[in-house]
Amino acid sequence: MDDQMAMKLGSRGDRADQLLKDELYQECFDAVEDNLRKRWEATSYKDNDERENIWRMLKALGMVKTQLQSVAQTGQVARQFLVRKASRAIGLNSQNDLPT
């Protein structure tokens, strides 16, 4: 990984982390998830198609959150890469010398 890619991944990770921690995002995500669960619970036992459709929407919603978490984690790894590289460049070789 080169520095430019690490900076890009770090920046994307920061944005993803901010979204995940954003109160409005969390509120909206939770509201959509809650609405889908209520719709799922309210379906008739005969309405398999509707239940499966709602289940797919719940899974897709979860995939969005998982993707954001993955981008945030990749950003953390990229930032650690840059810190280690900079530390080596200035002569901080010991793990104890690295900032956290």
Coordinates of N, CA and C in Angstrom, one line a residue, residues 35-99:
N35 N -39.3 -0.4 11.9 CA -40.5 -0.5 11.0 C -40.5 -1.8 10.3
L36 N -39.4 -2.3 9.7 CA -39.4 -3.5 9.0 C -39.8 -4.7 9.9
R37 N -39.2 -4.7 11.1 CA -39.5 -5.8 12.0 C -41.0 -5.8 12.4
K38 N -41.6 -4.6 12.6 CA -43.0 -4.6 12.9 C -43.8 -5.1 11.8
R39 N -43.5 -4.7 10.6 CA -44.2 -5.1 9.4 C -44.1 -6.7 9.3
W40 N -42.9 -7.2 9.5 CA -42.7 -8.6 9.5 C -43.5 -9.4 10.5
E41 N -43.6 -8.8 11.7 CA -44.4 -9.5 12.7 C -45.9 -9.4 12.4
A42 N -46.3 -8.4 11.7 CA -47.7 -8.1 11.4 C -48.2 -8.9 10.2
T43 N -47.3 -9.6 9.5 CA -47.8 -10.4 8.3 C -48.6 -11.6 8.7
S44 N -49.5 -11.9 7.9 CA -50.3 -13.1 8.0 C -49.4 -14.4 7.8
Y45 N -49.8 -15.4 8.5 CA -49.0 -16.7 8.4 C -49.0 -17.2 6.9
K46 N -50.0 -16.7 6.2 CA -50.2 -17.2 4.8 C -49.3 -16.3 3.8
D47 N -48.8 -15.2 4.3 CA -48.1 -14.2 3.4 C -46.6 -14.4 3.4
N48 N -46.2 -15.6 2.8 CA -44.8 -15.9 2.8 C -44.0 -14.9 1.9
D49 N -44.6 -14.5 0.8 CA -43.9 -13.6 -0.1 C -43.5 -12.3 0.6
E50 N -44.5 -11.7 1.3 CA -44.3 -10.5 2.0 C -43.2 -10.6 3.1
R51 N -43.3 -11.7 3.9 CA -42.3 -12.0 4.9 C -40.9 -12.1 4.3
E52 N -40.8 -12.8 3.2 CA -39.5 -13.0 2.6 C -39.0 -11.7 2.1
N53 N -39.8 -10.9 1.5 CA -39.4 -9.6 1.0 C -38.9 -8.7 2.1
I54 N -39.6 -8.7 3.2 CA -39.2 -7.9 4.4 C -37.9 -8.4 4.9
W55 N -37.7 -9.7 5.0 CA -36.5 -10.4 5.5 C -35.3 -9.9 4.6
R56 N -35.5 -9.9 3.3 CA -34.5 -9.4 2.4 C -34.1 -8.0 2.6
M57 N -35.1 -7.1 2.9 CA -34.8 -5.7 3.2 C -34.0 -5.6 4.5
L58 N -34.4 -6.4 5.5 CA -33.6 -6.4 6.8 C -32.2 -6.8 6.5
K59 N -32.0 -7.8 5.7 CA -30.6 -8.3 5.4 C -29.8 -7.2 4.7
A60 N -30.5 -6.6 3.7 CA -29.8 -5.5 2.9 C -29.4 -4.3 3.8
L61 N -30.3 -4.0 4.8 CA -30.0 -2.9 5.7 C -28.8 -3.3 6.6
G62 N -28.8 -4.5 7.0 CA -27.6 -5.0 7.8 C -26.3 -4.9 7.0
M63 N -26.4 -5.3 5.7 CA -25.3 -5.2 4.8 C -24.7 -3.8 4.6
V64 N -25.6 -2.8 4.6 CA -25.1 -1.4 4.5 C -24.3 -1.1 5.8
K65 N -24.8 -1.4 6.9 CA -24.1 -1.1 8.2 C -22.8 -1.9 8.2
T66 N -22.8 -3.2 7.8 CA -21.6 -4.0 7.8 C -20.5 -3.4 6.9
Q67 N -21.0 -2.9 5.7 CA -20.0 -2.3 4.8 C -19.4 -1.0 5.3
L68 N -20.2 -0.2 6.0 CA -19.7 1.0 6.6 C -18.7 0.7 7.7
Q69 N -19.0 -0.4 8.5 CA -18.0 -0.8 9.5 C -16.7 -1.3 8.9
S70 N -16.8 -2.0 7.8 CA -15.7 -2.5 7.1 C -14.8 -1.4 6.6
V71 N -15.4 -0.4 6.0 CA -14.7 0.8 5.5 C -14.0 1.5 6.7
A72 N -14.7 1.7 7.8 CA -14.1 2.3 9.0 C -12.9 1.5 9.5
Q73 N -13.0 0.2 9.6 CA -11.9 -0.6 10.0 C -10.7 -0.6 9.1
T74 N -11.0 -0.6 7.8 CA -9.9 -0.5 6.8 C -9.2 0.9 7.0
G75 N -10.0 1.9 7.2 CA -9.4 3.2 7.5 C -8.4 3.2 8.7
Q76 N -8.8 2.5 9.7 CA -8.0 2.5 10.9 C -6.7 1.8 10.6
V77 N -6.8 0.7 9.8 CA -5.6 -0.1 9.4 C -4.7 0.8 8.6
A78 N -5.2 1.6 7.7 CA -4.5 2.5 6.8 C -3.8 3.5 7.6
R79 N -4.5 4.1 8.6 CA -3.9 5.1 9.5 C -2.7 4.5 10.3
Q80 N -2.9 3.3 10.8 CA -1.8 2.7 11.5 C -0.6 2.4 10.6
F81 N -0.8 2.1 9.4 CA 0.2 1.9 8.4 C 1.0 3.2 8.3
L82 N 0.3 4.3 8.1 CA 1.0 5.6 8.0 C 1.8 6.0 9.2
V83 N 1.2 5.8 10.4 CA 1.9 6.1 11.6 C 3.2 5.3 11.8
R84 N 3.1 4.0 11.5 CA 4.3 3.1 11.6 C 5.3 3.6 10.6
K85 N 4.9 3.9 9.4 CA 5.9 4.3 8.4 C 6.5 5.6 8.8
A86 N 5.8 6.6 9.3 CA 6.3 7.8 9.7 C 7.3 7.6 10.9
S87 N 6.9 6.7 11.8 CA 7.7 6.5 13.0 C 9.0 5.9 12.6
R88 N 9.0 5.0 11.6 CA 10.3 4.4 11.2 C 11.1 5.4 10.5
A89 N 10.5 6.3 9.8 CA 11.3 7.4 9.1 C 12.0 8.3 10.1
I90 N 11.4 8.5 11.3 CA 12.1 9.4 12.2 C 12.8 8.6 13.3
G91 N 12.9 7.3 13.1 CA 13.8 6.5 14.0 C 13.1 5.9 15.2
L92 N 11.8 5.9 15.3 CA 11.2 5.2 16.4 C 10.9 3.8 16.0
N93 N 11.8 2.9 16.4 CA 11.7 1.5 16.0 C 11.0 0.7 17.0
S94 N 11.0 1.0 18.2 CA 10.4 0.2 19.2 C 8.9 0.3 19.2
Q95 N 8.1 -0.8 19.4 CA 6.7 -0.7 19.5 C 6.2 0.2 20.6
N96 N 7.0 0.3 21.7 CA 6.7 1.1 22.8 C 6.8 2.6 22.4
D97 N 7.5 2.9 21.4 CA 7.7 4.3 21.0 C 6.6 4.8 20.1
L98 N 5.8 3.9 19.6 CA 4.7 4.3 18.6 C 3.5 4.9 19.4
P99 N 3.0 6.0 18.8 CA 1.8 6.5 19.4 C 0.6 5.6 19.1

